[in-house]
Amino acid sequence: MPGVSDTVKPAVSRQPRMRPSRVPGRRRRRDTTTAYTLLAPSLFGFAAFLLFPILVVVWLSFHHWDLLSTPTWAGADNYGTVLGDAAFLNSLAVTAVFVCLVIPVQTAFGLVAASFLTRGLPCSAVFRVIYVLPWISAPLALGIVWKWILAPTNGLLNTLIGERVEWLTSPALALPSVAAVVVWTNVGYVTLFFVAGMLGIPQHIIDAARIDGAGPIALFWRIKLPLLRPTMFFVLVTSVISVFQLFDQIYALTKGGPHAVTDSGTLGYTDVVAMRLYTEAFSTFNVGKAGVIAVILLGLLVLITLAQQLYFRKRTTYDLS
Amino acid sequence: MAKRILKSAAIAAASALMLSACAASDTTEASTTTVSFRLWDETVAQAYEASFDEFEKQNPNITVNINVVPWGDYWTKLRTDVAGGTMDDVFWINNSYYGAYVDSGNLMDVGAVMGASAAEAWEPSVVDQFTRNDTLWGVPQLYDAGIAVYYNADLLEKAGVDPEALDDLTWDPEEPKNDTYLAMAKKLTIDANGKTAETEAFDEKNIAQYGTNLAYDLQAVLLPFIGSNGGHFQDGDEFAFADDKSAQAIDYLVKAINKQHVAPSAADTNDDGDFSLNTFTQGKMALFQSGLYNLKNVSQNADFGWGVAMLPAGPEGRVSVTNGIVAAGNAASENKDAVKKVLGWLGSEEGNAYLGVDGAAVPGVVAAQDTYFDFWKKKDVDVSPFFDVVSDGKTIPAPTGPNYSKGFEQYDPIFKEIFAGTVKPLDGLEQAQAAANGAIGADG
């Protein structure tokens, strides 16, 4: 079959890097057309399933709608109501506490677990699979299992410790309990990436450090951790986003409760932003207010991602290739 | 070349075949109409299966599909499906939620569809409940009568209590001397060491058997206790539970749960509506105050001797809530003629009787109700306490109003905290009432 090897070889490698800018205009336009044609299917998906819903939510946030009557224009009313709503501000605070509690703990657990899993101990492969199981299971189903484990009467945990503890309904314990379930769910996913990152560190660098006298602790803090920076960035960004969108476990375990009844309103101890959004949209049917919360959540996530990107860009990244 | 022609011909033939196949299935579909029917109760759905089998025999061109949507999701899904235009043709609706759908024009006017005289055959209290703006908005399907108390005869016998004594129990939040109910509940609450809640040595942390199911259960506990103390839950569509009598009744319940420990804690019951039912059927609760909606559950799952006693009387006597459920027609349905036939069947003695025949529910068609009584008489179960309690006409209205769900979302978390004992009843009720009334007045 003549010519096959020519077509298989990547064309880019043989061409000088600056070549595209010297291509005549017509050729470039044709390239762009081809590119868009090839991109069309995924662009369609992006527009239909991502961009369009976002635009609809933005549109809804400027309307009053209870799902039954026709939506009426609300101007900025909903934004005013939501920003002055103690329950919404509380949900932001609760979400922030969740982030501060869940992210450090799951990252630390993930790093420790990854260090053990990359040591080549027996059964490492089995453990790698077991660690990821919670993450690939349906969070709502896991939530229901955990609800039974943490139930005050006949719950597995209380039966084991022989004491009646109200894990999910006492104001002091509800948030830490849910956070623990979230950490348990996510740790495997985080570990998976750290394992991949650690396996990507060339053995000769580690050997060199050992020869220079680095013990296991110095090796971890001075060599492995700095070299894991790109992995760390990815893990932190995705974890923060996932904790901000935390909903399933809350829905299954506490539905936002227990509540503090205060002069400014009824505030849930585990009422995270996504739970508040759900309550506004599907329990009280204030779809406009829910739209505002969704828009604010989107804005916050974009800001957080940008901030994280800036922070990590300033720091050195090592090229291991 | 010849091959290619042959291939094209084959493809053309195949396409034609497929087209004709499509056309054929189209014509058969056109001759039968499918009507979808939605409800939340699995037990009653089985009775409907039998009913619609007969209906389909009589109307071979109509098929009825039953969709069971669990209670926990029912009202959210109903709302989103109506908004999305994917709602079933006929669906169950209750007194607390139907108002919003009437006001938004989503329900069929039953009088216009079935004739004004049709309602004469139906349970009058249910017809009243679902009449709004002088129009009836649903075909009565079942009638809940009143609230009564299921008792575990084995546990009563162990405690030396005659079941007939239960009918004379009274509770009184002001005069402990008149309160025989709480004394009975304490006698029937026993810890792991066999000590009753009457004794000093009672270990409240290790309760093996509860006396009662007092809890934040609006229909079975809260409304009857408020009503029997002369309090109100609503005044028209507005919430009015922050009055002294209601607060006193709720305070009584909260103390019975958290101080006397005669009922499971709010941590168990607030989020698990079936906790008490399960505890009772497991033989770990002596008295279970509930409605006919749990009769079938109790009868199927209790493997001990049991019976039904009257609701305990309060300072104002026995004041129960009564409730009904109707089948409503979706005004946006495309199969209006078929829906009309299905509604006609559901409102007929023949069609509705299936609910009573196997004891699932009291039929909303009065003439069909005997089937229900016959079923339970054969099982040797006396259901009269559920009916006697409402026979004198003293009832507390079931929650209602077009924006009830918005009010509910406001008061519900506060009520849970009141029962958990973290908020004082009167303070909590005042705040809950203000928040709930604010929500039904303000339009989101």
PDB file of N, CA, C and O in Angstrom, chain B residues 256-291:
ATOM      1  N   ALA B 256     -44.587  15.863  75.832  1.00  0.00           N
ATOM      2  CA  ALA B 256     -44.804  14.410  75.882  1.00  0.00           C
ATOM      3  C   ALA B 256     -43.663  13.683  75.173  1.00  0.00           C
ATOM      4  O   ALA B 256     -43.225  12.613  75.602  1.00  0.00           O
ATOM      5  N   ILE B 257     -43.154  14.300  74.101  1.00  0.00           N
ATOM      6  CA  ILE B 257     -42.070  13.662  73.340  1.00  0.00           C
ATOM      7  C   ILE B 257     -40.721  13.845  74.040  1.00  0.00           C
ATOM      8  O   ILE B 257     -39.984  12.889  74.260  1.00  0.00           O
ATOM      9  N   ASN B 258     -40.408  15.098  74.389  1.00  0.00           N
ATOM     10  CA  ASN B 258     -39.054  15.399  74.857  1.00  0.00           C
ATOM     11  C   ASN B 258     -38.857  15.308  76.371  1.00  0.00           C
ATOM     12  O   ASN B 258     -37.732  15.140  76.833  1.00  0.00           O
ATOM     13  N   LYS B 259     -39.948  15.450  77.163  1.00  0.00           N
ATOM     14  CA  LYS B 259     -39.795  15.367  78.626  1.00  0.00           C
ATOM     15  C   LYS B 259     -40.253  14.013  79.149  1.00  0.00           C
ATOM     16  O   LYS B 259     -39.568  13.378  79.936  1.00  0.00           O
ATOM     17  N   GLN B 260     -41.450  13.584  78.693  1.00  0.00           N
ATOM     18  CA  GLN B 260     -41.963  12.310  79.194  1.00  0.00           C
ATOM     19  C   GLN B 260     -41.479  11.120  78.361  1.00  0.00           C
ATOM     20  O   GLN B 260     -41.571   9.991  78.800  1.00  0.00           O
ATOM     21  N   HIS B 261     -40.980  11.399  77.178  1.00  0.00           N
ATOM     22  CA  HIS B 261     -40.416  10.350  76.301  1.00  0.00           C
ATOM     23  C   HIS B 261     -41.392   9.228  75.996  1.00  0.00           C
ATOM     24  O   HIS B 261     -40.992   8.072  75.862  1.00  0.00           O
ATOM     25  N   VAL B 262     -42.682   9.565  75.845  1.00  0.00           N
ATOM     26  CA  VAL B 262     -43.662   8.509  75.545  1.00  0.00           C
ATOM     27  C   VAL B 262     -43.787   8.272  74.036  1.00  0.00           C
ATOM     28  O   VAL B 262     -44.548   7.419  73.598  1.00  0.00           O
ATOM     29  N   ALA B 263     -43.033   9.042  73.227  1.00  0.00           N
ATOM     30  CA  ALA B 263     -43.088   8.883  71.772  1.00  0.00           C
ATOM     31  C   ALA B 263     -41.673   9.049  71.215  1.00  0.00           C
ATOM     32  O   ALA B 263     -40.821   9.658  71.860  1.00  0.00           O
ATOM     33  N   PRO B 264     -41.405   8.524  70.022  1.00  0.00           N
ATOM     34  CA  PRO B 264     -40.063   8.647  69.426  1.00  0.00           C
ATOM     35  C   PRO B 264     -39.668  10.120  69.269  1.00  0.00           C
ATOM     36  O   PRO B 264     -40.536  10.981  69.115  1.00  0.00           O
ATOM     37  N   SER B 265     -38.371  10.389  69.291  1.00  0.00           N
ATOM     38  CA  SER B 265     -37.906  11.768  69.225  1.00  0.00           C
ATOM     39  C   SER B 265     -38.087  12.331  67.821  1.00  0.00           C
ATOM     40  O   SER B 265     -38.245  11.607  66.842  1.00  0.00           O
ATOM     41  N   ALA B 266     -38.040  13.665  67.736  1.00  0.00           N
ATOM     42  CA  ALA B 266     -38.194  14.338  66.455  1.00  0.00           C
ATOM     43  C   ALA B 266     -37.075  13.943  65.486  1.00  0.00           C
ATOM     44  O   ALA B 266     -37.272  13.944  64.274  1.00  0.00           O
ATOM     45  N   ALA B 267     -35.902  13.595  66.013  1.00  0.00           N
ATOM     46  CA  ALA B 267     -34.803  13.187  65.140  1.00  0.00           C
ATOM     47  C   ALA B 267     -35.188  11.953  64.335  1.00  0.00           C
ATOM     48  O   ALA B 267     -34.735  11.753  63.212  1.00  0.00           O
ATOM     49  N   ASP B 268     -36.046  11.116  64.939  1.00  0.00           N
ATOM     50  CA  ASP B 268     -36.488   9.912  64.238  1.00  0.00           C
ATOM     51  C   ASP B 268     -37.639  10.209  63.276  1.00  0.00           C
ATOM     52  O   ASP B 268     -37.712   9.638  62.198  1.00  0.00           O
ATOM     53  N   THR B 269     -38.559  11.068  63.707  1.00  0.00           N
ATOM     54  CA  THR B 269     -39.821  11.182  62.977  1.00  0.00           C
ATOM     55  C   THR B 269     -39.916  12.373  62.028  1.00  0.00           C
ATOM     56  O   THR B 269     -40.695  12.336  61.083  1.00  0.00           O
ATOM     57  N   ASN B 270     -39.128  13.448  62.274  1.00  0.00           N
ATOM     58  CA  ASN B 270     -39.276  14.655  61.444  1.00  0.00           C
ATOM     59  C   ASN B 270     -39.085  14.379  59.956  1.00  0.00           C
ATOM     60  O   ASN B 270     -39.810  14.901  59.123  1.00  0.00           O
ATOM     61  N   ASP B 271     -38.050  13.587  59.624  1.00  0.00           N
ATOM     62  CA  ASP B 271     -37.745  13.366  58.218  1.00  0.00           C
ATOM     63  C   ASP B 271     -38.161  11.996  57.726  1.00  0.00           C
ATOM     64  O   ASP B 271     -37.935  11.658  56.575  1.00  0.00           O
ATOM     65  N   ASP B 272     -38.729  11.192  58.600  1.00  0.00           N
ATOM     66  CA  ASP B 272     -39.117   9.848  58.200  1.00  0.00           C
ATOM     67  C   ASP B 272     -40.576   9.638  58.580  1.00  0.00           C
ATOM     68  O   ASP B 272     -40.897   9.221  59.689  1.00  0.00           O
ATOM     69  N   GLY B 273     -41.466   9.966  57.651  1.00  0.00           N
ATOM     70  CA  GLY B 273     -42.901   9.916  57.918  1.00  0.00           C
ATOM     71  C   GLY B 273     -43.400   8.526  58.267  1.00  0.00           C
ATOM     72  O   GLY B 273     -44.475   8.373  58.838  1.00  0.00           O
ATOM     73  N   ASP B 274     -42.632   7.484  57.938  1.00  0.00           N
ATOM     74  CA  ASP B 274     -43.082   6.119  58.200  1.00  0.00           C
ATOM     75  C   ASP B 274     -42.448   5.514  59.444  1.00  0.00           C
ATOM     76  O   ASP B 274     -42.670   4.341  59.735  1.00  0.00           O
ATOM     77  N   PHE B 275     -41.648   6.307  60.169  1.00  0.00           N
ATOM     78  CA  PHE B 275     -40.941   5.749  61.332  1.00  0.00           C
ATOM     79  C   PHE B 275     -41.919   5.145  62.337  1.00  0.00           C
ATOM     80  O   PHE B 275     -41.738   4.027  62.804  1.00  0.00           O
ATOM     81  N   SER B 276     -42.978   5.912  62.653  1.00  0.00           N
ATOM     82  CA  SER B 276     -43.926   5.434  63.664  1.00  0.00           C
ATOM     83  C   SER B 276     -44.715   4.235  63.159  1.00  0.00           C
ATOM     84  O   SER B 276     -44.932   3.266  63.897  1.00  0.00           O
ATOM     85  N   LEU B 277     -45.131   4.284  61.889  1.00  0.00           N
ATOM     86  CA  LEU B 277     -45.848   3.143  61.313  1.00  0.00           C
ATOM     87  C   LEU B 277     -44.993   1.882  61.431  1.00  0.00           C
ATOM     88  O   LEU B 277     -45.461   0.825  61.861  1.00  0.00           O
ATOM     89  N   ASN B 278     -43.704   2.006  61.054  1.00  0.00           N
ATOM     90  CA  ASN B 278     -42.814   0.847  61.106  1.00  0.00           C
ATOM     91  C   ASN B 278     -42.584   0.376  62.536  1.00  0.00           C
ATOM     92  O   ASN B 278     -42.543  -0.827  62.804  1.00  0.00           O
ATOM     93  N   THR B 279     -42.413   1.344  63.460  1.00  0.00           N
ATOM     94  CA  THR B 279     -42.200   0.976  64.862  1.00  0.00           C
ATOM     95  C   THR B 279     -43.423   0.231  65.393  1.00  0.00           C
ATOM     96  O   THR B 279     -43.300  -0.759  66.120  1.00  0.00           O
ATOM     97  N   PHE B 280     -44.611   0.719  64.997  1.00  0.00           N
ATOM     98  CA  PHE B 280     -45.845   0.061  65.451  1.00  0.00           C
ATOM     99  C   PHE B 280     -45.955  -1.354  64.880  1.00  0.00           C
ATOM    100  O   PHE B 280     -46.213  -2.308  65.611  1.00  0.00           O
ATOM    101  N   THR B 281     -45.717  -1.484  63.573  1.00  0.00           N
ATOM    102  CA  THR B 281     -45.882  -2.813  62.967  1.00  0.00           C
ATOM    103  C   THR B 281     -44.776  -3.777  63.400  1.00  0.00           C
ATOM    104  O   THR B 281     -44.933  -4.986  63.289  1.00  0.00           O
ATOM    105  N   GLN B 282     -43.652  -3.218  63.913  1.00  0.00           N
ATOM    106  CA  GLN B 282     -42.607  -4.098  64.452  1.00  0.00           C
ATOM    107  C   GLN B 282     -42.921  -4.519  65.887  1.00  0.00           C
ATOM    108  O   GLN B 282     -42.121  -5.213  66.526  1.00  0.00           O
ATOM    109  N   GLY B 283     -44.054  -4.026  66.407  1.00  0.00           N
ATOM    110  CA  GLY B 283     -44.450  -4.419  67.761  1.00  0.00           C
ATOM    111  C   GLY B 283     -43.732  -3.644  68.852  1.00  0.00           C
ATOM    112  O   GLY B 283     -43.643  -4.106  69.992  1.00  0.00           O
ATOM    113  N   LYS B 284     -43.189  -2.449  68.503  1.00  0.00           N
ATOM    114  CA  LYS B 284     -42.449  -1.673  69.495  1.00  0.00           C
ATOM    115  C   LYS B 284     -43.157  -0.372  69.860  1.00  0.00           C
ATOM    116  O   LYS B 284     -42.538   0.563  70.348  1.00  0.00           O
ATOM    117  N   MET B 285     -44.461  -0.304  69.573  1.00  0.00           N
ATOM    118  CA  MET B 285     -45.243   0.874  69.928  1.00  0.00           C
ATOM    119  C   MET B 285     -46.661   0.410  70.259  1.00  0.00           C
ATOM    120  O   MET B 285     -47.236  -0.388  69.519  1.00  0.00           O
ATOM    121  N   ALA B 286     -47.202   0.910  71.387  1.00  0.00           N
ATOM    122  CA  ALA B 286     -48.502   0.397  71.832  1.00  0.00           C
ATOM    123  C   ALA B 286     -49.671   1.071  71.121  1.00  0.00           C
ATOM    124  O   ALA B 286     -50.596   0.412  70.672  1.00  0.00           O
ATOM    125  N   LEU B 287     -49.623   2.431  71.031  1.00  0.00           N
ATOM    126  CA  LEU B 287     -50.732   3.169  70.426  1.00  0.00           C
ATOM    127  C   LEU B 287     -50.232   3.930  69.207  1.00  0.00           C
ATOM    128  O   LEU B 287     -49.216   4.622  69.286  1.00  0.00           O
ATOM    129  N   PHE B 288     -50.940   3.803  68.100  1.00  0.00           N
ATOM    130  CA  PHE B 288     -50.517   4.462  66.863  1.00  0.00           C
ATOM    131  C   PHE B 288     -51.702   5.246  66.317  1.00  0.00           C
ATOM    132  O   PHE B 288     -52.642   4.684  65.751  1.00  0.00           O
ATOM    133  N   GLN B 289     -51.661   6.557  66.525  1.00  0.00           N
ATOM    134  CA  GLN B 289     -52.765   7.417  66.095  1.00  0.00           C
ATOM    135  C   GLN B 289     -52.592   7.739  64.620  1.00  0.00           C
ATOM    136  O   GLN B 289     -51.586   8.319  64.218  1.00  0.00           O
ATOM    137  N   SER B 290     -53.569   7.346  63.801  1.00  0.00           N
ATOM    138  CA  SER B 290     -53.414   7.543  62.358  1.00  0.00           C
ATOM    139  C   SER B 290     -54.770   7.447  61.672  1.00  0.00           C
ATOM    140  O   SER B 290     -55.807   7.451  62.338  1.00  0.00           O
ATOM    141  N   GLY B 291     -54.737   7.369  60.355  1.00  0.00           N
ATOM    142  CA  GLY B 291     -55.987   7.364  59.598  1.00  0.00           C
ATOM    143  C   GLY B 291     -56.218   6.057  58.863  1.00  0.00           C
ATOM    144  O   GLY B 291     -55.416   5.127  58.931  1.00  0.00           O
TER     145      GLY B 291
END
